[in-house]
Amino acid sequence: QVRVDMGLALLGGGFSSDGEMIEIDGETAHFYEVNVGNPHAVFFVKNVAEFPVEVWGPQVEKHSRFPNRTNVEFVEIRSPQVIRARVWERGAGMTLACGTGACAAAVASLATKRVQGCLEVQLPGGSLQISWKGPLEPVMMEGPAEEVFRGIFLID
């Protein structure tokens, strides 16, 4: 297990209301903007396993609301300490796991008071523990780490 200080989370203006609005495929949806070193748009959905992430993800990523594009999280609240998320990563598409995405999902869930305390964020590739005590406090991420690749840098 490793624990990482992910830095401060910056919240978009929608946290003072029911979120910001965006239109995708003729539907209006609420989202919350979180920046954890890179931009994220977090959507809360009833069933993340059935949500069409592969349809909504690229449309949100490239929406005119985000001129530099954005990462997109779709989050289901499972219990007061567990959320499930799927991530559409900016420039990469669907991912099995994303550390900043898990942090953004947790921060949005905590800031909107849908959950409380240290959270388990369940991603298709595994779970992470995320804690955040509020604005001006760092986001802390904890999870397993294993070496998956080793390379050698050769100089001519």
PDB file of N, CA and C in Angstrom, residues 22-122:
ATOM      1  N   ILE A  22     -25.125  21.066 -18.437  1.00  0.00           N
ATOM      2  CA  ILE A  22     -24.542  20.833 -19.749  1.00  0.00           C
ATOM      3  C   ILE A  22     -25.551  20.037 -20.563  1.00  0.00           C
ATOM      4  N   GLU A  23     -25.585  20.285 -21.868  1.00  0.00           N
ATOM      5  CA  GLU A  23     -26.499  19.534 -22.733  1.00  0.00           C
ATOM      6  C   GLU A  23     -25.694  18.551 -23.577  1.00  0.00           C
ATOM      7  N   ILE A  24     -26.082  17.270 -23.483  1.00  0.00           N
ATOM      8  CA  ILE A  24     -25.449  16.187 -24.235  1.00  0.00           C
ATOM      9  C   ILE A  24     -26.556  15.365 -24.876  1.00  0.00           C
ATOM     10  N   ASP A  25     -26.470  15.165 -26.172  1.00  0.00           N
ATOM     11  CA  ASP A  25     -27.467  14.355 -26.898  1.00  0.00           C
ATOM     12  C   ASP A  25     -28.903  14.814 -26.638  1.00  0.00           C
ATOM     13  N   GLY A  26     -29.100  16.129 -26.529  1.00  0.00           N
ATOM     14  CA  GLY A  26     -30.435  16.672 -26.308  1.00  0.00           C
ATOM     15  C   GLY A  26     -30.927  16.560 -24.877  1.00  0.00           C
ATOM     16  N   GLU A  27     -30.102  16.024 -23.988  1.00  0.00           N
ATOM     17  CA  GLU A  27     -30.456  15.908 -22.571  1.00  0.00           C
ATOM     18  C   GLU A  27     -29.635  16.903 -21.764  1.00  0.00           C
ATOM     19  N   THR A  28     -30.268  17.513 -20.773  1.00  0.00           N
ATOM     20  CA  THR A  28     -29.561  18.408 -19.870  1.00  0.00           C
ATOM     21  C   THR A  28     -29.170  17.623 -18.629  1.00  0.00           C
ATOM     22  N   ALA A  29     -27.922  17.758 -18.222  1.00  0.00           N
ATOM     23  CA  ALA A  29     -27.428  17.030 -17.060  1.00  0.00           C
ATOM     24  C   ALA A  29     -26.653  17.972 -16.143  1.00  0.00           C
ATOM     25  N   HIS A  30     -26.640  17.626 -14.860  1.00  0.00           N
ATOM     26  CA  HIS A  30     -25.874  18.370 -13.859  1.00  0.00           C
ATOM     27  C   HIS A  30     -24.505  17.725 -13.696  1.00  0.00           C
ATOM     28  N   PHE A  31     -23.490  18.540 -13.488  1.00  0.00           N
ATOM     29  CA  PHE A  31     -22.151  18.021 -13.205  1.00  0.00           C
ATOM     30  C   PHE A  31     -21.446  18.976 -12.252  1.00  0.00           C
ATOM     31  N   TYR A  32     -20.354  18.493 -11.683  1.00  0.00           N
ATOM     32  CA  TYR A  32     -19.532  19.287 -10.777  1.00  0.00           C
ATOM     33  C   TYR A  32     -18.117  19.302 -11.304  1.00  0.00           C
ATOM     34  N   GLU A  33     -17.532  20.481 -11.350  1.00  0.00           N
ATOM     35  CA  GLU A  33     -16.171  20.631 -11.861  1.00  0.00           C
ATOM     36  C   GLU A  33     -15.173  20.605 -10.700  1.00  0.00           C
ATOM     37  N   VAL A  34     -14.173  19.735 -10.825  1.00  0.00           N
ATOM     38  CA  VAL A  34     -13.126  19.603  -9.814  1.00  0.00           C
ATOM     39  C   VAL A  34     -11.782  19.588 -10.539  1.00  0.00           C
ATOM     40  N   ASN A  35     -10.834  20.375 -10.048  1.00  0.00           N
ATOM     41  CA  ASN A  35      -9.491  20.344 -10.607  1.00  0.00           C
ATOM     42  C   ASN A  35      -8.550  19.807  -9.533  1.00  0.00           C
ATOM     43  N   VAL A  36      -7.893  18.703  -9.829  1.00  0.00           N
ATOM     44  CA  VAL A  36      -6.907  18.104  -8.922  1.00  0.00           C
ATOM     45  C   VAL A  36      -5.563  18.023  -9.654  1.00  0.00           C
ATOM     46  N   GLY A  37      -5.181  19.162 -10.219  1.00  0.00           N
ATOM     47  CA  GLY A  37      -3.974  19.224 -11.042  1.00  0.00           C
ATOM     48  C   GLY A  37      -4.306  19.072 -12.510  1.00  0.00           C
ATOM     49  N   ASN A  38      -5.479  18.545 -12.795  1.00  0.00           N
ATOM     50  CA  ASN A  38      -6.029  18.472 -14.145  1.00  0.00           C
ATOM     51  C   ASN A  38      -7.557  18.553 -14.016  1.00  0.00           C
ATOM     52  N   PRO A  39      -8.246  18.966 -15.086  1.00  0.00           N
ATOM     53  CA  PRO A  39      -9.683  19.223 -14.974  1.00  0.00           C
ATOM     54  C   PRO A  39     -10.533  17.947 -15.038  1.00  0.00           C
ATOM     55  N   HIS A  40     -11.619  17.950 -14.249  1.00  0.00           N
ATOM     56  CA  HIS A  40     -12.560  16.830 -14.217  1.00  0.00           C
ATOM     57  C   HIS A  40     -13.982  17.357 -14.152  1.00  0.00           C
ATOM     58  N   ALA A  41     -14.885  16.685 -14.854  1.00  0.00           N
ATOM     59  CA  ALA A  41     -16.321  16.936 -14.757  1.00  0.00           C
ATOM     60  C   ALA A  41     -16.935  15.672 -14.165  1.00  0.00           C
ATOM     61  N   VAL A  42     -17.593  15.810 -13.015  1.00  0.00           N
ATOM     62  CA  VAL A  42     -18.126  14.661 -12.283  1.00  0.00           C
ATOM     63  C   VAL A  42     -19.647  14.655 -12.385  1.00  0.00           C
ATOM     64  N   PHE A  43     -20.180  13.541 -12.858  1.00  0.00           N
ATOM     65  CA  PHE A  43     -21.625  13.335 -12.988  1.00  0.00           C
ATOM     66  C   PHE A  43     -22.054  12.245 -12.011  1.00  0.00           C
ATOM     67  N   PHE A  44     -23.154  12.447 -11.310  1.00  0.00           N
ATOM     68  CA  PHE A  44     -23.716  11.414 -10.437  1.00  0.00           C
ATOM     69  C   PHE A  44     -24.817  10.693 -11.196  1.00  0.00           C
ATOM     70  N   VAL A  45     -24.735   9.366 -11.230  1.00  0.00           N
ATOM     71  CA  VAL A  45     -25.700   8.534 -11.957  1.00  0.00           C
ATOM     72  C   VAL A  45     -26.240   7.459 -11.024  1.00  0.00           C
ATOM     73  N   LYS A  46     -27.402   6.904 -11.371  1.00  0.00           N
ATOM     74  CA  LYS A  46     -28.022   5.872 -10.521  1.00  0.00           C
ATOM     75  C   LYS A  46     -27.297   4.538 -10.616  1.00  0.00           C
ATOM     76  N   ASN A  47     -26.904   4.140 -11.832  1.00  0.00           N
ATOM     77  CA  ASN A  47     -26.262   2.844 -12.027  1.00  0.00           C
ATOM     78  C   ASN A  47     -25.103   3.021 -13.001  1.00  0.00           C
ATOM     79  N   VAL A  48     -23.898   3.121 -12.471  1.00  0.00           N
ATOM     80  CA  VAL A  48     -22.731   3.417 -13.301  1.00  0.00           C
ATOM     81  C   VAL A  48     -22.406   2.267 -14.258  1.00  0.00           C
ATOM     82  N   ALA A  49     -22.749   1.040 -13.879  1.00  0.00           N
ATOM     83  CA  ALA A  49     -22.465  -0.112 -14.744  1.00  0.00           C
ATOM     84  C   ALA A  49     -23.285  -0.057 -16.027  1.00  0.00           C
ATOM     85  N   GLU A  50     -24.481   0.504 -15.941  1.00  0.00           N
ATOM     86  CA  GLU A  50     -25.366   0.569 -17.109  1.00  0.00           C
ATOM     87  C   GLU A  50     -25.305   1.906 -17.838  1.00  0.00           C
ATOM     88  N   PHE A  51     -24.615   2.888 -17.281  1.00  0.00           N
ATOM     89  CA  PHE A  51     -24.580   4.213 -17.899  1.00  0.00           C
ATOM     90  C   PHE A  51     -23.715   4.178 -19.160  1.00  0.00           C
ATOM     91  N   PRO A  52     -24.145   4.829 -20.256  1.00  0.00           N
ATOM     92  CA  PRO A  52     -23.385   4.803 -21.519  1.00  0.00           C
ATOM     93  C   PRO A  52     -22.163   5.734 -21.508  1.00  0.00           C
ATOM     94  N   VAL A  53     -21.175   5.364 -20.712  1.00  0.00           N
ATOM     95  CA  VAL A  53     -19.956   6.168 -20.576  1.00  0.00           C
ATOM     96  C   VAL A  53     -19.291   6.380 -21.929  1.00  0.00           C
ATOM     97  N   GLU A  54     -19.278   5.336 -22.770  1.00  0.00           N
ATOM     98  CA  GLU A  54     -18.605   5.441 -24.067  1.00  0.00           C
ATOM     99  C   GLU A  54     -19.317   6.401 -25.026  1.00  0.00           C
ATOM    100  N   VAL A  55     -20.565   6.752 -24.726  1.00  0.00           N
ATOM    101  CA  VAL A  55     -21.302   7.736 -25.524  1.00  0.00           C
ATOM    102  C   VAL A  55     -21.116   9.128 -24.929  1.00  0.00           C
ATOM    103  N   TRP A  56     -21.359   9.249 -23.630  1.00  0.00           N
ATOM    104  CA  TRP A  56     -21.280  10.549 -22.973  1.00  0.00           C
ATOM    105  C   TRP A  56     -19.848  11.035 -22.788  1.00  0.00           C
ATOM    106  N   GLY A  57     -18.923  10.135 -22.457  1.00  0.00           N
ATOM    107  CA  GLY A  57     -17.545  10.529 -22.168  1.00  0.00           C
ATOM    108  C   GLY A  57     -16.908  11.401 -23.232  1.00  0.00           C
ATOM    109  N   PRO A  58     -16.862  10.942 -24.492  1.00  0.00           N
ATOM    110  CA  PRO A  58     -16.197  11.761 -25.508  1.00  0.00           C
ATOM    111  C   PRO A  58     -16.934  13.066 -25.806  1.00  0.00           C
ATOM    112  N   GLN A  59     -18.267  13.053 -25.662  1.00  0.00           N
ATOM    113  CA  GLN A  59     -19.012  14.285 -25.920  1.00  0.00           C
ATOM    114  C   GLN A  59     -18.761  15.333 -24.845  1.00  0.00           C
ATOM    115  N   VAL A  60     -18.679  14.899 -23.582  1.00  0.00           N
ATOM    116  CA  VAL A  60     -18.371  15.840 -22.503  1.00  0.00           C
ATOM    117  C   VAL A  60     -16.924  16.308 -22.624  1.00  0.00           C
ATOM    118  N   GLU A  61     -15.998  15.368 -22.845  1.00  0.00           N
ATOM    119  CA  GLU A  61     -14.574  15.714 -22.959  1.00  0.00           C
ATOM    120  C   GLU A  61     -14.362  16.845 -23.955  1.00  0.00           C
ATOM    121  N   LYS A  62     -15.031  16.787 -25.090  1.00  0.00           N
ATOM    122  CA  LYS A  62     -14.796  17.744 -26.184  1.00  0.00           C
ATOM    123  C   LYS A  62     -15.850  18.836 -26.276  1.00  0.00           C
ATOM    124  N   HIS A  63     -16.728  18.944 -25.279  1.00  0.00           N
ATOM    125  CA  HIS A  63     -17.794  19.951 -25.278  1.00  0.00           C
ATOM    126  C   HIS A  63     -17.187  21.358 -25.267  1.00  0.00           C
ATOM    127  N   SER A  64     -17.870  22.296 -25.884  1.00  0.00           N
ATOM    128  CA  SER A  64     -17.373  23.675 -25.941  1.00  0.00           C
ATOM    129  C   SER A  64     -17.210  24.297 -24.550  1.00  0.00           C
ATOM    130  N   ARG A  65     -17.884  23.764 -23.554  1.00  0.00           N
ATOM    131  CA  ARG A  65     -17.742  24.245 -22.171  1.00  0.00           C
ATOM    132  C   ARG A  65     -16.307  24.042 -21.676  1.00  0.00           C
ATOM    133  N   PHE A  66     -15.587  23.084 -22.285  1.00  0.00           N
ATOM    134  CA  PHE A  66     -14.223  22.750 -21.878  1.00  0.00           C
ATOM    135  C   PHE A  66     -13.273  22.964 -23.054  1.00  0.00           C
ATOM    136  N   PRO A  67     -12.832  24.201 -23.305  1.00  0.00           N
ATOM    137  CA  PRO A  67     -12.001  24.476 -24.481  1.00  0.00           C
ATOM    138  C   PRO A  67     -10.689  23.681 -24.514  1.00  0.00           C
ATOM    139  N   ASN A  68     -10.163  23.288 -23.350  1.00  0.00           N
ATOM    140  CA  ASN A  68      -8.945  22.470 -23.299  1.00  0.00           C
ATOM    141  C   ASN A  68      -9.267  21.007 -23.012  1.00  0.00           C
ATOM    142  N   ARG A  69     -10.510  20.633 -23.191  1.00  0.00           N
ATOM    143  CA  ARG A  69     -11.031  19.290 -22.920  1.00  0.00           C
ATOM    144  C   ARG A  69     -10.967  18.970 -21.420  1.00  0.00           C
ATOM    145  N   THR A  70     -11.611  17.886 -21.023  1.00  0.00           N
ATOM    146  CA  THR A  70     -11.668  17.528 -19.607  1.00  0.00           C
ATOM    147  C   THR A  70     -11.748  16.022 -19.428  1.00  0.00           C
ATOM    148  N   ASN A  71     -11.342  15.553 -18.264  1.00  0.00           N
ATOM    149  CA  ASN A  71     -11.586  14.178 -17.849  1.00  0.00           C
ATOM    150  C   ASN A  71     -13.018  14.122 -17.344  1.00  0.00           C
ATOM    151  N   VAL A  72     -13.635  12.946 -17.423  1.00  0.00           N
ATOM    152  CA  VAL A  72     -15.047  12.833 -17.042  1.00  0.00           C
ATOM    153  C   VAL A  72     -15.232  11.612 -16.142  1.00  0.00           C
ATOM    154  N   GLU A  73     -15.900  11.826 -14.998  1.00  0.00           N
ATOM    155  CA  GLU A  73     -16.208  10.732 -14.082  1.00  0.00           C
ATOM    156  C   GLU A  73     -17.716  10.577 -13.962  1.00  0.00           C
ATOM    157  N   PHE A  74     -18.144   9.325 -13.958  1.00  0.00           N
ATOM    158  CA  PHE A  74     -19.539   8.973 -13.733  1.00  0.00           C
ATOM    159  C   PHE A  74     -19.560   8.187 -12.432  1.00  0.00           C
ATOM    160  N   VAL A  75     -20.310   8.677 -11.448  1.00  0.00           N
ATOM    161  CA  VAL A  75     -20.210   8.182 -10.077  1.00  0.00           C
ATOM    162  C   VAL A  75     -21.559   7.700  -9.565  1.00  0.00           C
ATOM    163  N   GLU A  76     -21.531   6.529  -8.951  1.00  0.00           N
ATOM    164  CA  GLU A  76     -22.702   5.959  -8.278  1.00  0.00           C
ATOM    165  C   GLU A  76     -22.390   5.893  -6.789  1.00  0.00           C
ATOM    166  N   ILE A  77     -23.290   6.403  -5.963  1.00  0.00           N
ATOM    167  CA  ILE A  77     -23.125   6.317  -4.513  1.00  0.00           C
ATOM    168  C   ILE A  77     -23.620   4.941  -4.075  1.00  0.00           C
ATOM    169  N   ARG A  78     -22.744   4.155  -3.459  1.00  0.00           N
ATOM    170  CA  ARG A  78     -23.096   2.799  -3.017  1.00  0.00           C
ATOM    171  C   ARG A  78     -23.484   2.760  -1.540  1.00  0.00           C
ATOM    172  N   SER A  79     -22.812   3.591  -0.718  1.00  0.00           N
ATOM    173  CA  SER A  79     -23.107   3.684   0.713  1.00  0.00           C
ATOM    174  C   SER A  79     -22.473   4.987   1.199  1.00  0.00           C
ATOM    175  N   PRO A  80     -22.631   5.335   2.471  1.00  0.00           N
ATOM    176  CA  PRO A  80     -22.019   6.577   2.964  1.00  0.00           C
ATOM    177  C   PRO A  80     -20.489   6.613   2.873  1.00  0.00           C
ATOM    178  N   GLN A  81     -19.832   5.446   2.691  1.00  0.00           N
ATOM    179  CA  GLN A  81     -18.378   5.422   2.573  1.00  0.00           C
ATOM    180  C   GLN A  81     -17.870   4.734   1.312  1.00  0.00           C
ATOM    181  N   VAL A  82     -18.762   4.395   0.370  1.00  0.00           N
ATOM    182  CA  VAL A  82     -18.336   3.686  -0.842  1.00  0.00           C
ATOM    183  C   VAL A  82     -18.997   4.301  -2.066  1.00  0.00           C
ATOM    184  N   ILE A  83     -18.148   4.624  -3.058  1.00  0.00           N
ATOM    185  CA  ILE A  83     -18.671   5.063  -4.350  1.00  0.00           C
ATOM    186  C   ILE A  83     -18.068   4.180  -5.438  1.00  0.00           C
ATOM    187  N   ARG A  84     -18.772   4.084  -6.535  1.00  0.00           N
ATOM    188  CA  ARG A  84     -18.279   3.341  -7.695  1.00  0.00           C
ATOM    189  C   ARG A  84     -18.161   4.353  -8.829  1.00  0.00           C
ATOM    190  N   ALA A  85     -17.056   4.312  -9.570  1.00  0.00           N
ATOM    191  CA  ALA A  85     -16.829   5.291 -10.631  1.00  0.00           C
ATOM    192  C   ALA A  85     -16.300   4.634 -11.896  1.00  0.00           C
ATOM    193  N   ARG A  86     -16.662   5.225 -13.016  1.00  0.00           N
ATOM    194  CA  ARG A  86     -16.061   4.890 -14.307  1.00  0.00           C
ATOM    195  C   ARG A  86     -15.510   6.185 -14.872  1.00  0.00           C
ATOM    196  N   VAL A  87     -14.362   6.081 -15.523  1.00  0.00           N
ATOM    197  CA  VAL A  87     -13.632   7.274 -15.956  1.00  0.00           C
ATOM    198  C   VAL A  87     -13.425   7.277 -17.457  1.00  0.00           C
ATOM    199  N   TRP A  88     -13.726   8.426 -18.057  1.00  0.00           N
ATOM    200  CA  TRP A  88     -13.362   8.715 -19.441  1.00  0.00           C
ATOM    201  C   TRP A  88     -12.209   9.705 -19.347  1.00  0.00           C
ATOM    202  N   GLU A  89     -11.012   9.261 -19.702  1.00  0.00           N
ATOM    203  CA  GLU A  89      -9.823  10.086 -19.534  1.00  0.00           C
ATOM    204  C   GLU A  89      -9.571  10.933 -20.776  1.00  0.00           C
ATOM    205  N   ARG A  90      -9.305  12.202 -20.536  1.00  0.00           N
ATOM    206  CA  ARG A  90      -9.037  13.161 -21.604  1.00  0.00           C
ATOM    207  C   ARG A  90      -7.887  12.662 -22.478  1.00  0.00           C
ATOM    208  N   GLY A  91      -8.166  12.492 -23.770  1.00  0.00           N
ATOM    209  CA  GLY A  91      -7.145  12.084 -24.719  1.00  0.00           C
ATOM    210  C   GLY A  91      -6.864  10.595 -24.760  1.00  0.00           C
ATOM    211  N   ALA A  92      -7.450   9.815 -23.843  1.00  0.00           N
ATOM    212  CA  ALA A  92      -7.173   8.382 -23.790  1.00  0.00           C
ATOM    213  C   ALA A  92      -8.427   7.519 -23.911  1.00  0.00           C
ATOM    214  N   GLY A  93      -9.576   8.057 -23.499  1.00  0.00           N
ATOM    215  CA  GLY A  93     -10.811   7.284 -23.545  1.00  0.00           C
ATOM    216  C   GLY A  93     -11.082   6.561 -22.242  1.00  0.00           C
ATOM    217  N   MET A  94     -11.827   5.472 -22.340  1.00  0.00           N
ATOM    218  CA  MET A  94     -12.212   4.698 -21.156  1.00  0.00           C
ATOM    219  C   MET A  94     -10.971   4.105 -20.493  1.00  0.00           C
ATOM    220  N   THR A  95     -10.884   4.227 -19.167  1.00  0.00           N
ATOM    221  CA  THR A  95      -9.755   3.667 -18.439  1.00  0.00           C
ATOM    222  C   THR A  95     -10.247   2.745 -17.333  1.00  0.00           C
ATOM    223  N   LEU A  96      -9.397   1.812 -16.932  1.00  0.00           N
ATOM    224  CA  LEU A  96      -9.742   0.897 -15.841  1.00  0.00           C
ATOM    225  C   LEU A  96      -9.564   1.566 -14.480  1.00  0.00           C
ATOM    226  N   ALA A  97      -8.644   2.524 -14.408  1.00  0.00           N
ATOM    227  CA  ALA A  97      -8.386   3.228 -13.155  1.00  0.00           C
ATOM    228  C   ALA A  97      -7.728   4.564 -13.457  1.00  0.00           C
ATOM    229  N   CYS A  98      -7.947   5.515 -12.576  1.00  0.00           N
ATOM    230  CA  CYS A  98      -7.364   6.849 -12.745  1.00  0.00           C
ATOM    231  C   CYS A  98      -7.276   7.480 -11.364  1.00  0.00           C
ATOM    232  N   GLY A  99      -6.070   7.736 -10.900  1.00  0.00           N
ATOM    233  CA  GLY A  99      -5.889   8.306  -9.565  1.00  0.00           C
ATOM    234  C   GLY A  99      -6.532   9.669  -9.401  1.00  0.00           C
ATOM    235  N   THR A 100      -6.286  10.584 -10.339  1.00  0.00           N
ATOM    236  CA  THR A 100      -6.902  11.904 -10.210  1.00  0.00           C
ATOM    237  C   THR A 100      -8.410  11.814 -10.401  1.00  0.00           C
ATOM    238  N   GLY A 101      -8.866  10.875 -11.235  1.00  0.00           N
ATOM    239  CA  GLY A 101     -10.306  10.676 -11.414  1.00  0.00           C
ATOM    240  C   GLY A 101     -10.967  10.191 -10.142  1.00  0.00           C
ATOM    241  N   ALA A 102     -10.320   9.263  -9.445  1.00  0.00           N
ATOM    242  CA  ALA A 102     -10.850   8.776  -8.164  1.00  0.00           C
ATOM    243  C   ALA A 102     -10.899   9.916  -7.155  1.00  0.00           C
ATOM    244  N   CYS A 103      -9.864  10.761  -7.151  1.00  0.00           N
ATOM    245  CA  CYS A 103      -9.835  11.902  -6.237  1.00  0.00           C
ATOM    246  C   CYS A 103     -10.946  12.895  -6.557  1.00  0.00           C
ATOM    247  N   ALA A 104     -11.127  13.221  -7.837  1.00  0.00           N
ATOM    248  CA  ALA A 104     -12.182  14.155  -8.239  1.00  0.00           C
ATOM    249  C   ALA A 104     -13.559  13.606  -7.878  1.00  0.00           C
ATOM    250  N   ALA A 105     -13.783  12.311  -8.120  1.00  0.00           N
ATOM    251  CA  ALA A 105     -15.065  11.677  -7.788  1.00  0.00           C
ATOM    252  C   ALA A 105     -15.323  11.748  -6.288  1.00  0.00           C
ATOM    253  N   ALA A 106     -14.300  11.465  -5.487  1.00  0.00           N
ATOM    254  CA  ALA A 106     -14.443  11.506  -4.032  1.00  0.00           C
ATOM    255  C   ALA A 106     -14.699  12.927  -3.539  1.00  0.00           C
ATOM    256  N   VAL A 107     -13.931  13.892  -4.039  1.00  0.00           N
ATOM    257  CA  VAL A 107     -14.104  15.283  -3.620  1.00  0.00           C
ATOM    258  C   VAL A 107     -15.512  15.771  -3.949  1.00  0.00           C
ATOM    259  N   ALA A 108     -15.998  15.500  -5.158  1.00  0.00           N
ATOM    260  CA  ALA A 108     -17.353  15.924  -5.532  1.00  0.00           C
ATOM    261  C   ALA A 108     -18.392  15.256  -4.633  1.00  0.00           C
ATOM    262  N   SER A 109     -18.195  13.977  -4.326  1.00  0.00           N
ATOM    263  CA  SER A 109     -19.131  13.250  -3.469  1.00  0.00           C
ATOM    264  C   SER A 109     -19.138  13.817  -2.054  1.00  0.00           C
ATOM    265  N   LEU A 110     -17.955  14.127  -1.526  1.00  0.00           N
ATOM    266  CA  LEU A 110     -17.847  14.690  -0.180  1.00  0.00           C
ATOM    267  C   LEU A 110     -18.352  16.134  -0.129  1.00  0.00           C
ATOM    268  N   ALA A 111     -17.975  16.943  -1.113  1.00  0.00           N
ATOM    269  CA  ALA A 111     -18.350  18.358  -1.114  1.00  0.00           C
ATOM    270  C   ALA A 111     -19.857  18.555  -1.249  1.00  0.00           C
ATOM    271  N   THR A 112     -20.528  17.620  -1.911  1.00  0.00           N
ATOM    272  CA  THR A 112     -21.988  17.707  -2.057  1.00  0.00           C
ATOM    273  C   THR A 112     -22.713  16.947  -0.955  1.00  0.00           C
ATOM    274  N   LYS A 113     -21.957  16.446   0.014  1.00  0.00           N
ATOM    275  CA  LYS A 113     -22.483  15.763   1.199  1.00  0.00           C
ATOM    276  C   LYS A 113     -23.299  14.512   0.869  1.00  0.00           C
ATOM    277  N   ARG A 114     -22.941  13.849  -0.219  1.00  0.00           N
ATOM    278  CA  ARG A 114     -23.567  12.564  -0.559  1.00  0.00           C
ATOM    279  C   ARG A 114     -22.958  11.419   0.252  1.00  0.00           C
ATOM    280  N   VAL A 115     -21.751  11.635   0.766  1.00  0.00           N
ATOM    281  CA  VAL A 115     -20.997  10.641   1.528  1.00  0.00           C
ATOM    282  C   VAL A 115     -20.270  11.359   2.654  1.00  0.00           C
ATOM    283  N   GLN A 116     -19.547  10.580   3.470  1.00  0.00           N
ATOM    284  CA  GLN A 116     -18.783  11.194   4.556  1.00  0.00           C
ATOM    285  C   GLN A 116     -17.558  10.359   4.901  1.00  0.00           C
ATOM    286  N   GLY A 117     -16.543  11.015   5.430  1.00  0.00           N
ATOM    287  CA  GLY A 117     -15.351  10.313   5.896  1.00  0.00           C
ATOM    288  C   GLY A 117     -14.430   9.858   4.786  1.00  0.00           C
ATOM    289  N   CYS A 118     -13.589   8.890   5.119  1.00  0.00           N
ATOM    290  CA  CYS A 118     -12.679   8.297   4.142  1.00  0.00           C
ATOM    291  C   CYS A 118     -13.491   7.383   3.230  1.00  0.00           C
ATOM    292  N   LEU A 119     -13.278   7.508   1.934  1.00  0.00           N
ATOM    293  CA  LEU A 119     -14.090   6.767   0.958  1.00  0.00           C
ATOM    294  C   LEU A 119     -13.313   5.650   0.283  1.00  0.00           C
ATOM    295  N   GLU A 120     -14.031   4.579  -0.006  1.00  0.00           N
ATOM    296  CA  GLU A 120     -13.529   3.569  -0.921  1.00  0.00           C
ATOM    297  C   GLU A 120     -14.087   3.944  -2.289  1.00  0.00           C
ATOM    298  N   VAL A 121     -13.200   4.148  -3.243  1.00  0.00           N
ATOM    299  CA  VAL A 121     -13.613   4.449  -4.609  1.00  0.00           C
ATOM    300  C   VAL A 121     -13.359   3.186  -5.428  1.00  0.00           C
ATOM    301  N   GLN A 122     -14.443   2.561  -5.875  1.00  0.00           N
ATOM    302  CA  GLN A 122     -14.352   1.332  -6.658  1.00  0.00           C
ATOM    303  C   GLN A 122     -14.296   1.690  -8.138  1.00  0.00           C
TER     304      GLN A 122
END
